Coordinates of N, CA and C in Angstrom, one line a residue:
M1 N 11.9 121.8 125.5 CA 12.4 122.9 126.3 C 12.0 122.9 127.8
Q2 N 10.7 122.5 128.0 CA 10.2 122.3 129.4 C 10.9 121.3 130.1
G3 N 11.2 120.2 129.4 CA 12.0 119.2 129.9 C 13.5 119.6 130.5
V4 N 13.9 120.3 129.7 CA 15.2 120.8 130.2 C 15.2 121.6 131.5
Q5 N 14.1 122.5 131.5 CA 13.9 123.4 132.6 C 13.5 122.6 133.8
E6 N 12.8 121.7 133.6 CA 12.3 120.5 134.7 C 13.7 119.9 135.2
G7 N 14.6 119.4 134.4 CA 15.8 118.8 134.8 C 16.8 119.7 135.4
R8 N 16.7 121.0 135.2 CA 17.6 122.0 135.9 C 16.9 122.0 137.1
V9 N 15.7 122.3 137.3 CA 15.1 122.6 138.7 C 15.2 121.3 139.5
Q10 N 15.2 119.9 139.1 CA 15.3 118.8 139.8 C 16.9 118.8 140.2
G11 N 17.8 119.2 139.4 CA 19.3 119.3 139.6 C 19.6 120.1 140.9
V12 N 19.0 121.4 140.8 CA 19.2 122.5 141.8 C 18.6 121.8 143.2
Q13 N 17.3 121.2 143.2 CA 16.8 120.5 144.3 C 17.8 119.6 144.9
E14 N 18.3 118.6 144.0 CA 19.1 117.6 144.4 C 20.4 118.2 145.1
G15 N 21.0 119.2 144.5 CA 22.1 120.0 145.2 C 21.9 120.4 146.4
L16 N 20.8 121.2 146.5 CA 20.4 121.7 147.8 C 20.3 120.7 149.0
E17 N 19.5 119.6 148.5 CA 19.6 118.5 149.5 C 20.7 118.1 150.0
R18 N 21.6 117.7 149.1 CA 23.0 117.2 149.3 C 23.7 118.2 150.4
G19 N 23.6 119.3 149.9 CA 24.2 120.3 150.7 C 23.5 120.5 152.2
S20 N 22.4 120.3 152.4 CA 21.6 120.3 153.5 C 22.0 119.1 154.4
L21 N 22.2 117.8 153.7 CA 22.6 116.7 154.4 C 24.0 116.9 154.9
Q22 N 24.9 117.4 153.9 CA 26.2 117.4 154.4 C 26.3 118.6 155.7
Q23 N 25.7 119.6 155.5 CA 25.8 120.6 156.7 C 25.2 119.9 157.9
A24 N 24.0 119.1 158.0 CA 23.5 118.7 159.2 C 24.6 117.6 159.8
R25 N 25.2 116.8 159.0 CA 26.2 116.0 159.3 C 27.3 116.6 160.2
E26 N 27.7 117.9 159.6 CA 28.9 118.6 160.0 C 28.5 119.2 161.4
D27 N 27.2 119.6 161.4 CA 26.8 120.3 162.7 C 26.7 119.2 163.9
I28 N 26.2 118.0 163.4 CA 26.2 117.0 164.6 C 27.5 116.7 165.0
L29 N 28.6 116.5 164.2 CA 30.0 116.2 164.6 C 30.6 117.3 165.4
C30 N 30.4 118.4 165.0 CA 30.7 119.7 165.6 C 30.2 119.9 167.1
I31 N 28.9 119.6 167.2 CA 28.2 119.8 168.6 C 28.9 118.6 169.5
L32 N 28.9 117.5 169.0 CA 29.5 116.2 169.6 C 30.8 116.6 170.1
R33 N 31.8 117.0 169.2 CA 33.2 117.4 169.7 C 33.1 118.5 170.7
A34 N 32.4 119.6 170.5 CA 32.4 120.5 171.6 C 31.7 120.2 173.0
R35 N 30.9 119.3 172.9 CA 30.3 118.9 174.1 C 31.1 117.6 174.7
L36 N 31.5 116.8 174.0 CA 32.0 115.4 174.5 C 33.5 115.1 174.3
G37 N 34.2 116.0 173.4 CA 35.5 115.6 173.1 C 35.6 115.0 171.7
P38 N 36.7 114.4 171.5 CA 36.9 113.6 170.3 C 35.9 112.6 170.0
V39 N 35.6 112.5 168.7 CA 34.4 111.5 168.1 C 35.2 110.2 167.6
P40 N 34.7 109.1 168.0 CA 35.4 108.1 167.4 C 35.2 107.9 165.9
D41 N 36.1 107.3 165.2 CA 35.9 107.2 163.6 C 34.7 106.5 163.5
A42 N 34.3 105.4 164.1 CA 33.2 104.6 163.8 C 31.9 105.5 163.9
V43 N 31.8 106.4 164.8 CA 30.6 107.2 165.1 C 30.6 108.3 163.9
E44 N 31.7 108.9 163.7 CA 31.8 109.8 162.5 C 31.2 109.1 161.2
E45 N 31.9 108.1 160.9 CA 31.5 107.4 159.6 C 30.0 107.0 159.6
A46 N 29.4 106.6 160.8 CA 28.0 106.2 160.8 C 27.1 107.6 160.6
V47 N 27.6 108.6 161.2 CA 26.8 109.9 160.9 C 27.0 110.2 159.4
R48 N 28.0 110.2 158.8 CA 28.2 110.5 157.5 C 27.5 109.6 156.5
R49 N 27.1 108.4 157.0 CA 26.4 107.6 156.1 C 24.8 107.7 156.0
V50 N 24.3 108.5 157.0 CA 22.9 108.9 157.1 C 22.6 110.0 156.0
S51 N 21.5 109.4 155.4 CA 21.0 110.3 154.2 C 19.7 110.6 154.2
D52 N 19.0 110.6 155.3 CA 17.7 111.1 155.7 C 17.7 112.3 156.6
L53 N 17.3 113.5 156.1 CA 17.0 114.7 156.9 C 16.5 114.6 158.2
A54 N 15.3 113.8 158.2 CA 14.5 113.7 159.4 C 15.4 113.0 160.4
V55 N 16.1 112.0 160.1 CA 17.1 111.3 161.0 C 18.2 112.1 161.5
L56 N 18.7 112.7 160.6 CA 19.8 113.8 160.9 C 19.3 114.9 161.8
S57 N 18.0 115.3 161.8 CA 17.4 116.3 162.7 C 17.3 115.6 164.0
R58 N 16.8 114.4 164.0 CA 16.8 113.8 165.3 C 18.1 113.5 166.0
L59 N 19.2 113.3 165.3 CA 20.7 113.0 165.7 C 21.2 114.5 166.1
L60 N 20.9 115.5 165.5 CA 21.2 116.9 166.0 C 20.7 117.2 167.4
E61 N 19.6 116.9 167.6 CA 18.8 117.1 168.7 C 19.6 116.3 170.0
S62 N 19.7 115.0 169.6 CA 20.5 114.1 170.5 C 21.8 114.5 170.7
A63 N 22.7 114.9 169.7 CA 24.1 115.5 170.0 C 24.0 116.7 171.0
A64 N 22.9 117.4 170.9 CA 23.0 118.6 171.6 C 22.5 118.4 173.2
T65 N 21.8 117.1 173.4 CA 21.3 116.8 174.7 C 21.8 115.6 175.4
T66 N 22.6 114.8 174.7 CA 23.0 113.5 175.3 C 24.0 113.6 176.3
A67 N 24.0 112.6 177.3 CA 24.8 112.8 178.4 C 26.4 112.0 178.1
S68 N 26.3 111.3 177.0 CA 27.7 110.7 176.6 C 27.7 110.2 175.2
L69 N 28.8 109.9 174.6 CA 28.8 109.4 173.4 C 28.3 108.1 173.4
R70 N 28.2 107.4 174.4 CA 27.6 106.1 174.4 C 26.0 106.2 174.2
D71 N 25.5 107.1 174.8 CA 24.1 107.4 174.6 C 23.7 107.9 173.3
F72 N 24.7 108.5 172.7 CA 24.5 109.2 171.4 C 24.6 107.9 170.4
E73 N 25.7 107.0 170.6 CA 25.7 105.7 169.8 C 24.6 105.1 169.8
Q74 N 23.7 105.0 170.9 CA 22.5 104.1 171.0 C 21.5 104.8 170.2
T75 N 21.5 106.1 170.3 CA 20.3 106.8 169.3 C 20.7 106.6 167.8
L76 N 21.9 106.7 167.5 CA 22.6 106.5 166.1 C 22.1 105.1 165.7
G77 N 22.4 104.1 166.6 CA 21.9 102.7 166.1 C 20.6 102.4 166.0
A78 N 19.9 103.3 166.6 CA 18.2 102.8 166.6 C 17.6 102.9 165.3

């Protein structure tokens, strides 16, 4: 029974992490669009491939402060 409970807890944690990843990606793209206009498909696809919350956090900060999409792309590629 304990194994089942641990499995449920792990499943919930994984679901929350996936939700956090998805929300961070959407926030980044929303900020880029609001500040800089249309986001190229290649940039959007690259953001959607990121699966590390720490990297997404850095990208979110960059999206809010970058001077241009080119500068953001450099951060994304780093």
